[in-house]
JSON list of C-alpha atoms (C1' of nucleotides) in Angstrom, two decimals:
[
{"chain": "Z", "resi": 1, "resn": "MET", "atom": "CA", "xyz": [84.69, 196.58, 258.65]},
{"chain": "Z", "resi": 2, "resn": "ASP", "atom": "CA", "xyz": [86.92, 198.50, 256.31]},
{"chain": "Z", "resi": 3, "resn": "SER", "atom": "CA", "xyz": [84.87, 199.69, 253.40]},
{"chain": "Z", "resi": 4, "resn": "LEU", "atom": "CA", "xyz": [81.48, 199.18, 251.89]},
{"chain": "Z", "resi": 5, "resn": "LYS", "atom": "CA", "xyz": [80.17, 199.01, 248.37]},
{"chain": "Z", "resi": 6, "resn": "LEU", "atom": "CA", "xyz": [76.93, 200.63, 247.34]},
{"chain": "Z", "resi": 7, "resn": "ALA", "atom": "CA", "xyz": [74.77, 199.34, 244.49]},
{"chain": "Z", "resi": 8, "resn": "LEU", "atom": "CA", "xyz": [71.55, 200.89, 243.25]},
{"chain": "Z", "resi": 9, "resn": "ALA", "atom": "CA", "xyz": [68.92, 199.56, 240.88]},
{"chain": "Z", "resi": 10, "resn": "HIS", "atom": "CA", "xyz": [65.58, 200.67, 239.55]},
{"chain": "Z", "resi": 11, "resn": "GLY", "atom": "CA", "xyz": [62.51, 198.52, 238.98]},
{"chain": "Z", "resi": 12, "resn": "SER", "atom": "CA", "xyz": [58.75, 198.50, 239.46]},
{"chain": "Z", "resi": 13, "resn": "SER", "atom": "CA", "xyz": [58.92, 202.31, 239.73]},
{"chain": "Z", "resi": 14, "resn": "LEU", "atom": "CA", "xyz": [60.97, 202.07, 242.90]},
{"chain": "Z", "resi": 15, "resn": "TRP", "atom": "CA", "xyz": [64.63, 202.40, 243.71]},
{"chain": "Z", "resi": 16, "resn": "PHE", "atom": "CA", "xyz": [66.48, 199.61, 245.45]},
{"chain": "Z", "resi": 17, "resn": "GLY", "atom": "CA", "xyz": [69.87, 199.79, 247.11]},
{"chain": "Z", "resi": 18, "resn": "VAL", "atom": "CA", "xyz": [72.28, 197.58, 249.00]},
{"chain": "Z", "resi": 19, "resn": "LEU", "atom": "CA", "xyz": [75.42, 198.08, 251.06]},
{"chain": "Z", "resi": 20, "resn": "VAL", "atom": "CA", "xyz": [77.80, 195.17, 250.75]},
{"chain": "Z", "resi": 21, "resn": "ASP", "atom": "CA", "xyz": [81.02, 194.54, 252.66]},
{"chain": "Z", "resi": 22, "resn": "GLU", "atom": "CA", "xyz": [84.29, 193.20, 251.36]},
{"chain": "Z", "resi": 23, "resn": "GLN", "atom": "CA", "xyz": [83.23, 189.62, 251.94]},
{"chain": "Z", "resi": 24, "resn": "ASP", "atom": "CA", "xyz": [80.07, 190.23, 249.93]},
{"chain": "Z", "resi": 25, "resn": "ARG", "atom": "CA", "xyz": [77.91, 190.13, 253.02]},
{"chain": "Z", "resi": 26, "resn": "LEU", "atom": "CA", "xyz": [74.89, 192.33, 253.09]},
{"chain": "Z", "resi": 27, "resn": "ALA", "atom": "CA", "xyz": [75.26, 195.22, 255.53]},
{"chain": "Z", "resi": 28, "resn": "ALA", "atom": "CA", "xyz": [72.00, 196.95, 254.63]},
{"chain": "Z", "resi": 29, "resn": "SER", "atom": "CA", "xyz": [69.30, 197.28, 252.04]},
{"chain": "Z", "resi": 30, "resn": "ALA", "atom": "CA", "xyz": [66.67, 199.92, 251.39]},
{"chain": "Z", "resi": 31, "resn": "LEU", "atom": "CA", "xyz": [63.93, 200.78, 248.97]},
{"chain": "Z", "resi": 32, "resn": "TYR", "atom": "CA", "xyz": [62.40, 204.11, 248.21]},
{"chain": "Z", "resi": 33, "resn": "SER", "atom": "CA", "xyz": [60.54, 205.97, 245.55]},
{"chain": "Z", "resi": 34, "resn": "ASP", "atom": "CA", "xyz": [63.28, 208.43, 244.86]},
{"chain": "Z", "resi": 35, "resn": "ARG", "atom": "CA", "xyz": [66.88, 207.73, 244.18]},
{"chain": "Z", "resi": 36, "resn": "ASP", "atom": "CA", "xyz": [68.44, 210.65, 246.03]},
{"chain": "Z", "resi": 37, "resn": "SER", "atom": "CA", "xyz": [66.69, 209.90, 249.31]},
{"chain": "Z", "resi": 38, "resn": "LEU", "atom": "CA", "xyz": [67.69, 206.29, 249.02]},
{"chain": "Z", "resi": 39, "resn": "LYS", "atom": "CA", "xyz": [71.29, 207.24, 248.41]},
{"chain": "Z", "resi": 40, "resn": "ASP", "atom": "CA", "xyz": [71.29, 209.71, 251.30]},
{"chain": "Z", "resi": 41, "resn": "TYR", "atom": "CA", "xyz": [69.95, 207.05, 253.62]},
{"chain": "Z", "resi": 42, "resn": "LEU", "atom": "CA", "xyz": [72.49, 204.43, 252.61]},
{"chain": "Z", "resi": 43, "resn": "TYR", "atom": "CA", "xyz": [75.33, 206.92, 252.78]},
{"chain": "Z", "resi": 44, "resn": "ALA", "atom": "CA", "xyz": [74.28, 207.85, 256.29]},
{"chain": "Z", "resi": 45, "resn": "TYR", "atom": "CA", "xyz": [74.05, 204.19, 257.26]},
{"chain": "Z", "resi": 46, "resn": "ALA", "atom": "CA", "xyz": [77.48, 203.45, 255.83]},
{"chain": "Z", "resi": 47, "resn": "ARG", "atom": "CA", "xyz": [78.92, 206.38, 257.72]},
{"chain": "Z", "resi": 48, "resn": "LYS", "atom": "CA", "xyz": [77.32, 205.16, 260.92]},
{"chain": "Z", "resi": 49, "resn": "ILE", "atom": "CA", "xyz": [78.62, 201.62, 260.78]},
{"chain": "Z", "resi": 50, "resn": "CYS", "atom": "CA", "xyz": [81.97, 202.06, 259.10]},
{"chain": "Z", "resi": 51, "resn": "GLY", "atom": "CA", "xyz": [82.68, 205.78, 259.08]},
{"chain": "Z", "resi": 52, "resn": "SER", "atom": "CA", "xyz": [83.41, 206.13, 255.41]},
{"chain": "Z", "resi": 53, "resn": "ILE", "atom": "CA", "xyz": [81.71, 206.81, 252.12]},
{"chain": "Z", "resi": 54, "resn": "PRO", "atom": "CA", "xyz": [80.72, 203.67, 250.22]},
{"chain": "Z", "resi": 55, "resn": "LYS", "atom": "CA", "xyz": [82.05, 203.03, 246.75]},
{"chain": "Z", "resi": 56, "resn": "HIS", "atom": "CA", "xyz": [79.56, 202.72, 243.90]},
{"chain": "Z", "resi": 57, "resn": "THR", "atom": "CA", "xyz": [79.42, 199.38, 242.16]},
{"chain": "Z", "resi": 58, "resn": "ASN", "atom": "CA", "xyz": [76.86, 197.36, 240.34]},
{"chain": "Z", "resi": 59, "resn": "HIS", "atom": "CA", "xyz": [76.80, 194.48, 242.76]},
{"chain": "Z", "resi": 60, "resn": "LYS", "atom": "CA", "xyz": [74.40, 191.69, 241.84]},
{"chain": "Z", "resi": 61, "resn": "LEU", "atom": "CA", "xyz": [72.59, 191.91, 245.18]},
{"chain": "Z", "resi": 62, "resn": "ALA", "atom": "CA", "xyz": [70.84, 195.06, 244.00]},
{"chain": "Z", "resi": 63, "resn": "ALA", "atom": "CA", "xyz": [69.27, 193.09, 241.18]},
{"chain": "Z", "resi": 64, "resn": "GLU", "atom": "CA", "xyz": [68.50, 190.23, 243.56]},
{"chain": "Z", "resi": 65, "resn": "MET", "atom": "CA", "xyz": [66.63, 192.72, 245.66]},
{"chain": "Z", "resi": 66, "resn": "ILE", "atom": "CA", "xyz": [64.35, 193.51, 242.75]},
{"chain": "Z", "resi": 67, "resn": "ALA", "atom": "CA", "xyz": [63.85, 189.79, 242.24]},
{"chain": "Z", "resi": 68, "resn": "LEU", "atom": "CA", "xyz": [62.77, 189.58, 245.87]},
{"chain": "Z", "resi": 69, "resn": "PHE", "atom": "CA", "xyz": [60.37, 192.42, 245.37]},
{"chain": "Z", "resi": 70, "resn": "GLU", "atom": "CA", "xyz": [58.95, 190.81, 242.27]},
{"chain": "Z", "resi": 71, "resn": "GLY", "atom": "CA", "xyz": [58.49, 187.57, 244.16]},
{"chain": "Z", "resi": 72, "resn": "GLU", "atom": "CA", "xyz": [60.93, 185.70, 241.97]},
{"chain": "Z", "resi": 73, "resn": "LYS", "atom": "CA", "xyz": [63.15, 184.89, 244.92]},
{"chain": "Z", "resi": 74, "resn": "GLU", "atom": "CA", "xyz": [62.68, 184.01, 248.56]},
{"chain": "Z", "resi": 75, "resn": "PRO", "atom": "CA", "xyz": [64.37, 185.77, 251.47]},
{"chain": "Z", "resi": 76, "resn": "GLY", "atom": "CA", "xyz": [66.53, 183.63, 253.74]},
{"chain": "Z", "resi": 77, "resn": "ASN", "atom": "CA", "xyz": [69.56, 182.47, 251.84]},
{"chain": "Z", "resi": 78, "resn": "PHE", "atom": "CA", "xyz": [71.61, 185.60, 251.94]},
{"chain": "Z", "resi": 79, "resn": "ASP", "atom": "CA", "xyz": [74.72, 186.28, 253.95]},
{"chain": "Z", "resi": 80, "resn": "LEU", "atom": "CA", "xyz": [73.80, 189.02, 256.38]},
{"chain": "Z", "resi": 81, "resn": "ASP", "atom": "CA", "xyz": [76.19, 190.94, 258.59]},
{"chain": "Z", "resi": 82, "resn": "PHE", "atom": "CA", "xyz": [74.59, 190.96, 262.03]},
{"chain": "Z", "resi": 83, "resn": "ALA", "atom": "CA", "xyz": [77.50, 192.77, 263.66]},
{"chain": "Z", "resi": 84, "resn": "HIS", "atom": "CA", "xyz": [75.68, 196.07, 263.92]},
{"chain": "Z", "resi": 85, "resn": "VAL", "atom": "CA", "xyz": [72.36, 194.96, 265.33]},
{"chain": "Z", "resi": 86, "resn": "SER", "atom": "CA", "xyz": [71.58, 194.16, 268.96]},
{"chain": "Z", "resi": 87, "resn": "GLY", "atom": "CA", "xyz": [71.04, 190.67, 270.28]},
{"chain": "Z", "resi": 88, "resn": "PHE", "atom": "CA", "xyz": [67.40, 191.44, 270.72]},
{"chain": "Z", "resi": 89, "resn": "GLN", "atom": "CA", "xyz": [67.06, 192.58, 267.11]},
{"chain": "Z", "resi": 90, "resn": "LYS", "atom": "CA", "xyz": [68.71, 189.40, 265.92]},
{"chain": "Z", "resi": 91, "resn": "ARG", "atom": "CA", "xyz": [66.25, 187.29, 267.90]},
{"chain": "Z", "resi": 92, "resn": "VAL", "atom": "CA", "xyz": [63.40, 189.12, 266.21]},
{"chain": "Z", "resi": 93, "resn": "TYR", "atom": "CA", "xyz": [64.91, 188.85, 262.73]},
{"chain": "Z", "resi": 94, "resn": "ASP", "atom": "CA", "xyz": [65.49, 185.12, 263.19]},
{"chain": "Z", "resi": 95, "resn": "VAL", "atom": "CA", "xyz": [61.74, 184.74, 263.61]},
{"chain": "Z", "resi": 96, "resn": "LEU", "atom": "CA", "xyz": [60.98, 186.95, 260.61]},
{"chain": "Z", "resi": 97, "resn": "LEU", "atom": "CA", "xyz": [63.16, 184.70, 258.46]},
{"chain": "Z", "resi": 98, "resn": "LYS", "atom": "CA", "xyz": [60.93, 181.75, 259.35]},
{"chain": "Z", "resi": 99, "resn": "ILE", "atom": "CA", "xyz": [57.64, 183.29, 258.25]},
{"chain": "Z", "resi": 100, "resn": "PRO", "atom": "CA", "xyz": [56.59, 181.26, 255.22]},
{"chain": "Z", "resi": 101, "resn": "ARG", "atom": "CA", "xyz": [55.84, 182.90, 251.94]},
{"chain": "Z", "resi": 102, "resn": "GLY", "atom": "CA", "xyz": [52.15, 183.72, 251.62]},
{"chain": "Z", "resi": 103, "resn": "TYR", "atom": "CA", "xyz": [51.67, 184.12, 255.38]},
{"chain": "Z", "resi": 104, "resn": "VAL", "atom": "CA", "xyz": [51.84, 186.85, 257.96]},
{"chain": "Z", "resi": 105, "resn": "THR", "atom": "CA", "xyz": [52.30, 186.91, 261.70]},
{"chain": "Z", "resi": 106, "resn": "ASN", "atom": "CA", "xyz": [51.88, 189.66, 264.25]},
{"chain": "Z", "resi": 107, "resn": "TYR", "atom": "CA", "xyz": [53.94, 191.54, 266.82]},
{"chain": "Z", "resi": 108, "resn": "TRP", "atom": "CA", "xyz": [52.34, 189.83, 269.77]},
{"chain": "Z", "resi": 109, "resn": "ARG", "atom": "CA", "xyz": [53.07, 186.32, 268.54]},
{"chain": "Z", "resi": 110, "resn": "ILE", "atom": "CA", "xyz": [56.69, 187.16, 267.89]},
{"chain": "Z", "resi": 111, "resn": "ALA", "atom": "CA", "xyz": [56.93, 188.71, 271.34]},
{"chain": "Z", "resi": 112, "resn": "ARG", "atom": "CA", "xyz": [55.53, 185.56, 272.96]},
{"chain": "Z", "resi": 113, "resn": "VAL", "atom": "CA", "xyz": [57.98, 183.26, 271.29]},
{"chain": "Z", "resi": 114, "resn": "ILE", "atom": "CA", "xyz": [61.04, 185.30, 272.21]},
{"chain": "Z", "resi": 115, "resn": "GLY", "atom": "CA", "xyz": [59.84, 186.31, 275.65]},
{"chain": "Z", "resi": 116, "resn": "SER", "atom": "CA", "xyz": [59.34, 189.99, 275.03]},
{"chain": "Z", "resi": 117, "resn": "GLY", "atom": "CA", "xyz": [56.58, 192.50, 274.42]},
{"chain": "Z", "resi": 118, "resn": "PRO", "atom": "CA", "xyz": [54.88, 193.59, 271.22]},
{"chain": "Z", "resi": 119, "resn": "ARG", "atom": "CA", "xyz": [56.02, 197.20, 271.32]},
{"chain": "Z", "resi": 120, "resn": "ALA", "atom": "CA", "xyz": [59.61, 196.15, 271.68]},
{"chain": "Z", "resi": 121, "resn": "VAL", "atom": "CA", "xyz": [59.20, 193.83, 268.73]},
{"chain": "Z", "resi": 122, "resn": "GLY", "atom": "CA", "xyz": [57.72, 196.74, 266.80]},
{"chain": "Z", "resi": 123, "resn": "THR", "atom": "CA", "xyz": [60.79, 198.87, 267.35]},
{"chain": "Z", "resi": 124, "resn": "ALA", "atom": "CA", "xyz": [63.06, 196.05, 266.25]},
{"chain": "Z", "resi": 125, "resn": "VAL", "atom": "CA", "xyz": [61.01, 195.33, 263.15]},
{"chain": "Z", "resi": 126, "resn": "ALA", "atom": "CA", "xyz": [60.91, 199.02, 262.33]},
{"chain": "Z", "resi": 127, "resn": "SER", "atom": "CA", "xyz": [64.69, 199.23, 262.40]},
{"chain": "Z", "resi": 128, "resn": "ASN", "atom": "CA", "xyz": [65.27, 196.19, 260.19]},
{"chain": "Z", "resi": 129, "resn": "PRO", "atom": "CA", "xyz": [68.40, 197.06, 258.18]},
{"chain": "Z", "resi": 130, "resn": "TRP", "atom": "CA", "xyz": [67.54, 194.54, 255.45]},
{"chain": "Z", "resi": 131, "resn": "PRO", "atom": "CA", "xyz": [64.05, 195.11, 254.08]},
{"chain": "Z", "resi": 132, "resn": "LEU", "atom": "CA", "xyz": [63.01, 192.37, 251.63]},
{"chain": "Z", "resi": 133, "resn": "PHE", "atom": "CA", "xyz": [66.01, 190.22, 252.58]},
{"chain": "Z", "resi": 134, "resn": "VAL", "atom": "CA", "xyz": [64.58, 189.97, 256.09]},
{"chain": "Z", "resi": 135, "resn": "PRO", "atom": "CA", "xyz": [60.83, 189.95, 255.38]},
{"chain": "Z", "resi": 136, "resn": "CYS", "atom": "CA", "xyz": [59.57, 192.49, 257.87]},
{"chain": "Z", "resi": 137, "resn": "HIS", "atom": "CA", "xyz": [56.62, 193.14, 255.56]},
{"chain": "Z", "resi": 138, "resn": "ARG", "atom": "CA", "xyz": [55.19, 189.83, 256.80]},
{"chain": "Z", "resi": 139, "resn": "VAL", "atom": "CA", "xyz": [54.47, 191.30, 260.23]},
{"chain": "Z", "resi": 140, "resn": "VAL", "atom": "CA", "xyz": [51.08, 192.96, 260.63]},
{"chain": "Z", "resi": 141, "resn": "PRO", "atom": "CA", "xyz": [49.04, 194.14, 263.63]},
{"chain": "Z", "resi": 142, "resn": "SER", "atom": "CA", "xyz": [46.70, 191.64, 265.25]},
{"chain": "Z", "resi": 143, "resn": "SER", "atom": "CA", "xyz": [43.76, 193.50, 263.71]},
{"chain": "Z", "resi": 144, "resn": "LEU", "atom": "CA", "xyz": [44.87, 191.89, 260.42]},
{"chain": "Z", "resi": 145, "resn": "GLU", "atom": "CA", "xyz": [45.09, 195.23, 258.69]},
{"chain": "Z", "resi": 146, "resn": "VAL", "atom": "CA", "xyz": [48.22, 195.77, 256.65]},
{"chain": "Z", "resi": 147, "resn": "GLY", "atom": "CA", "xyz": [49.77, 198.03, 259.26]},
{"chain": "Z", "resi": 148, "resn": "ASN", "atom": "CA", "xyz": [52.77, 200.22, 258.76]},
{"chain": "Z", "resi": 149, "resn": "TYR", "atom": "CA", "xyz": [55.83, 199.94, 256.63]},
{"chain": "Z", "resi": 150, "resn": "SER", "atom": "CA", "xyz": [58.66, 202.38, 256.41]},
{"chain": "Z", "resi": 151, "resn": "MET", "atom": "CA", "xyz": [60.85, 203.24, 253.52]},
{"chain": "Z", "resi": 152, "resn": "ASN", "atom": "CA", "xyz": [64.00, 205.00, 254.65]},
{"chain": "Z", "resi": 153, "resn": "GLY", "atom": "CA", "xyz": [62.62, 205.59, 258.08]},
{"chain": "Z", "resi": 154, "resn": "SER", "atom": "CA", "xyz": [59.48, 207.39, 257.05]},
{"chain": "Z", "resi": 155, "resn": "LEU", "atom": "CA", "xyz": [55.98, 206.06, 257.37]},
{"chain": "Z", "resi": 156, "resn": "SER", "atom": "CA", "xyz": [53.51, 206.92, 254.67]},
{"chain": "Z", "resi": 157, "resn": "HIS", "atom": "CA", "xyz": [50.40, 205.77, 252.94]},
{"chain": "Z", "resi": 158, "resn": "GLU", "atom": "CA", "xyz": [52.47, 204.96, 249.91]},
{"chain": "Z", "resi": 159, "resn": "SER", "atom": "CA", "xyz": [54.78, 202.66, 251.83]},
{"chain": "Z", "resi": 160, "resn": "SER", "atom": "CA", "xyz": [51.83, 200.80, 253.32]},
{"chain": "Z", "resi": 161, "resn": "LEU", "atom": "CA", "xyz": [50.59, 200.26, 249.77]},
{"chain": "Z", "resi": 162, "resn": "VAL", "atom": "CA", "xyz": [53.96, 198.82, 248.88]},
{"chain": "Z", "resi": 163, "resn": "LYS", "atom": "CA", "xyz": [53.65, 196.44, 251.85]},
{"chain": "Z", "resi": 164, "resn": "LYS", "atom": "CA", "xyz": [50.20, 195.36, 250.76]},
{"chain": "Z", "resi": 165, "resn": "LYS", "atom": "CA", "xyz": [51.36, 194.82, 247.21]},
{"chain": "Z", "resi": 166, "resn": "LEU", "atom": "CA", "xyz": [54.21, 192.64, 248.41]},
{"chain": "Z", "resi": 167, "resn": "LEU", "atom": "CA", "xyz": [51.88, 190.52, 250.53]},
{"chain": "Z", "resi": 168, "resn": "GLU", "atom": "CA", "xyz": [49.33, 190.11, 247.76]},
{"chain": "Z", "resi": 169, "resn": "ARG", "atom": "CA", "xyz": [52.05, 189.12, 245.38]},
{"chain": "Z", "resi": 170, "resn": "GLU", "atom": "CA", "xyz": [53.23, 186.47, 247.83]},
{"chain": "Z", "resi": 171, "resn": "GLY", "atom": "CA", "xyz": [49.77, 184.96, 247.99]},
{"chain": "Z", "resi": 172, "resn": "VAL", "atom": "CA", "xyz": [48.44, 186.43, 251.23]},
{"chain": "Z", "resi": 173, "resn": "GLU", "atom": "CA", "xyz": [44.65, 186.48, 250.96]},
{"chain": "Z", "resi": 174, "resn": "PHE", "atom": "CA", "xyz": [42.83, 189.74, 251.42]},
{"chain": "Z", "resi": 175, "resn": "GLN", "atom": "CA", "xyz": [39.26, 190.78, 251.74]},
{"chain": "Z", "resi": 176, "resn": "GLY", "atom": "CA", "xyz": [39.37, 194.48, 251.04]},
{"chain": "Z", "resi": 177, "resn": "ASP", "atom": "CA", "xyz": [42.07, 195.86, 253.30]},
{"chain": "Z", "resi": 178, "resn": "SER", "atom": "CA", "xyz": [41.92, 192.98, 255.75]},
{"chain": "Z", "resi": 179, "resn": "ILE", "atom": "CA", "xyz": [43.95, 189.80, 255.69]},
{"chain": "Z", "resi": 180, "resn": "LEU", "atom": "CA", "xyz": [42.06, 186.55, 255.99]},
{"chain": "Z", "resi": 181, "resn": "PRO", "atom": "CA", "xyz": [42.87, 184.58, 259.16]},
{"chain": "Z", "resi": 182, "resn": "ALA", "atom": "CA", "xyz": [43.80, 181.60, 256.99]},
{"chain": "Z", "resi": 183, "resn": "SER", "atom": "CA", "xyz": [46.87, 183.53, 255.89]},
{"chain": "Z", "resi": 184, "resn": "THR", "atom": "CA", "xyz": [48.30, 183.87, 259.37]},
{"chain": "Z", "resi": 185, "resn": "TRP", "atom": "CA", "xyz": [51.19, 181.87, 260.68]},
{"chain": "Z", "resi": 186, "resn": "ASP", "atom": "CA", "xyz": [52.08, 181.20, 264.31]},
{"chain": "Z", "resi": 187, "resn": "PRO", "atom": "CA", "xyz": [55.76, 181.01, 265.25]},
{"chain": "Z", "resi": 188, "resn": "ARG", "atom": "CA", "xyz": [54.62, 178.79, 268.14]},
{"chain": "X", "resi": 1, "resn": "DG", "atom": "C1'", "xyz": [75.67, 205.71, 284.74]},
{"chain": "X", "resi": 2, "resn": "DC", "atom": "C1'", "xyz": [70.54, 206.98, 285.16]},
{"chain": "X", "resi": 3, "resn": "DT", "atom": "C1'", "xyz": [66.00, 209.14, 283.47]},
{"chain": "X", "resi": 4, "resn": "DT", "atom": "C1'", "xyz": [62.80, 210.01, 280.15]},
{"chain": "X", "resi": 5, "resn": "DA", "atom": "C1'", "xyz": [60.16, 210.03, 275.91]},
{"chain": "X", "resi": 6, "resn": "DC", "atom": "C1'", "xyz": [59.08, 207.66, 272.21]},
{"chain": "X", "resi": 7, "resn": "DC", "atom": "C1'", "xyz": [57.04, 203.68, 269.40]},
{"chain": "X", "resi": 8, "resn": "DA", "atom": "C1'", "xyz": [55.62, 199.76, 262.41]},
{"chain": "X", "resi": 9, "resn": "DC", "atom": "C1'", "xyz": [51.58, 197.09, 269.40]},
{"chain": "X", "resi": 10, "resn": "DG", "atom": "C1'", "xyz": [47.84, 194.76, 272.23]},
{"chain": "X", "resi": 11, "resn": "DA", "atom": "C1'", "xyz": [44.26, 194.11, 275.81]},
{"chain": "X", "resi": 12, "resn": "DT", "atom": "C1'", "xyz": [40.57, 195.95, 278.13]},
{"chain": "X", "resi": 13, "resn": "DG", "atom": "C1'", "xyz": [36.36, 198.54, 278.83]},
{"chain": "K", "resi": 1, "resn": "DC", "atom": "C1'", "xyz": [36.38, 205.50, 271.16]},
{"chain": "K", "resi": 2, "resn": "DA", "atom": "C1'", "xyz": [40.03, 205.93, 275.54]},
{"chain": "K", "resi": 3, "resn": "DT", "atom": "C1'", "xyz": [43.50, 204.31, 278.52]},
{"chain": "K", "resi": 4, "resn": "DC", "atom": "C1'", "xyz": [46.96, 201.62, 280.16]},
{"chain": "K", "resi": 5, "resn": "DG", "atom": "C1'", "xyz": [50.66, 197.96, 280.14]},
{"chain": "K", "resi": 6, "resn": "DT", "atom": "C1'", "xyz": [54.54, 196.91, 277.87]},
{"chain": "K", "resi": 7, "resn": "DG", "atom": "C1'", "xyz": [60.03, 196.30, 276.59]},
{"chain": "K", "resi": 8, "resn": "DG", "atom": "C1'", "xyz": [63.82, 198.10, 273.97]},
{"chain": "K", "resi": 9, "resn": "DT", "atom": "C1'", "xyz": [66.12, 202.30, 272.23]},
{"chain": "K", "resi": 10, "resn": "DA", "atom": "C1'", "xyz": [68.16, 206.74, 271.84]},
{"chain": "K", "resi": 11, "resn": "DA", "atom": "C1'", "xyz": [68.78, 211.15, 273.48]},
{"chain": "K", "resi": 12, "resn": "DG", "atom": "C1'", "xyz": [69.22, 213.86, 277.30]},
{"chain": "K", "resi": 13, "resn": "DC", "atom": "C1'", "xyz": [71.33, 214.91, 281.38]}
]
DNA sequence: GCTTACCACGATG
DNA sequence: CATCGTGGTAAGC
């Protein structure tokens, strides 16, 4: 990969960013509450996978990311560059892409279907390079609490609230902080 | 190469 | 509540 483009956008009091390659494939996405941290993260990621500083643009995928966040679009039909993730990660992400809108699944169920263990799935989900585009927010612990979400690699209460907001917006049914079993989906 | 410590987890008691 | 099993990574030799 020769060079990457970086696009940032602001919406719903969050910052959204994408790294796009020369064929307009998505190399990474990220969301965060502050623009500088987001930029630092995406710069570091660009350096890691292609060794150079990305060039600022206003690529449409940044706006599409906001549309995903707002629930106006569905993940799944984007051209992702899987070159920099492991085979195991790809197996996990392929399952995430099948989780229907309005439903959640858990780490254990994903592990069963790909022949692995829940902790390993957790590490793969946690390192998803394409939040929103690959809907890692639809994976919750088997307790049916919201569980953790990370924005730029850091876990926080705020990011868990973002995860809950996304799920509610997609139609996942809650009772307090717990998801109703009717909103779970089994990858079989 | 190998060893170890770490986890966005889950089952059991 | 505690403890253990678990599999994939990354960082350390």
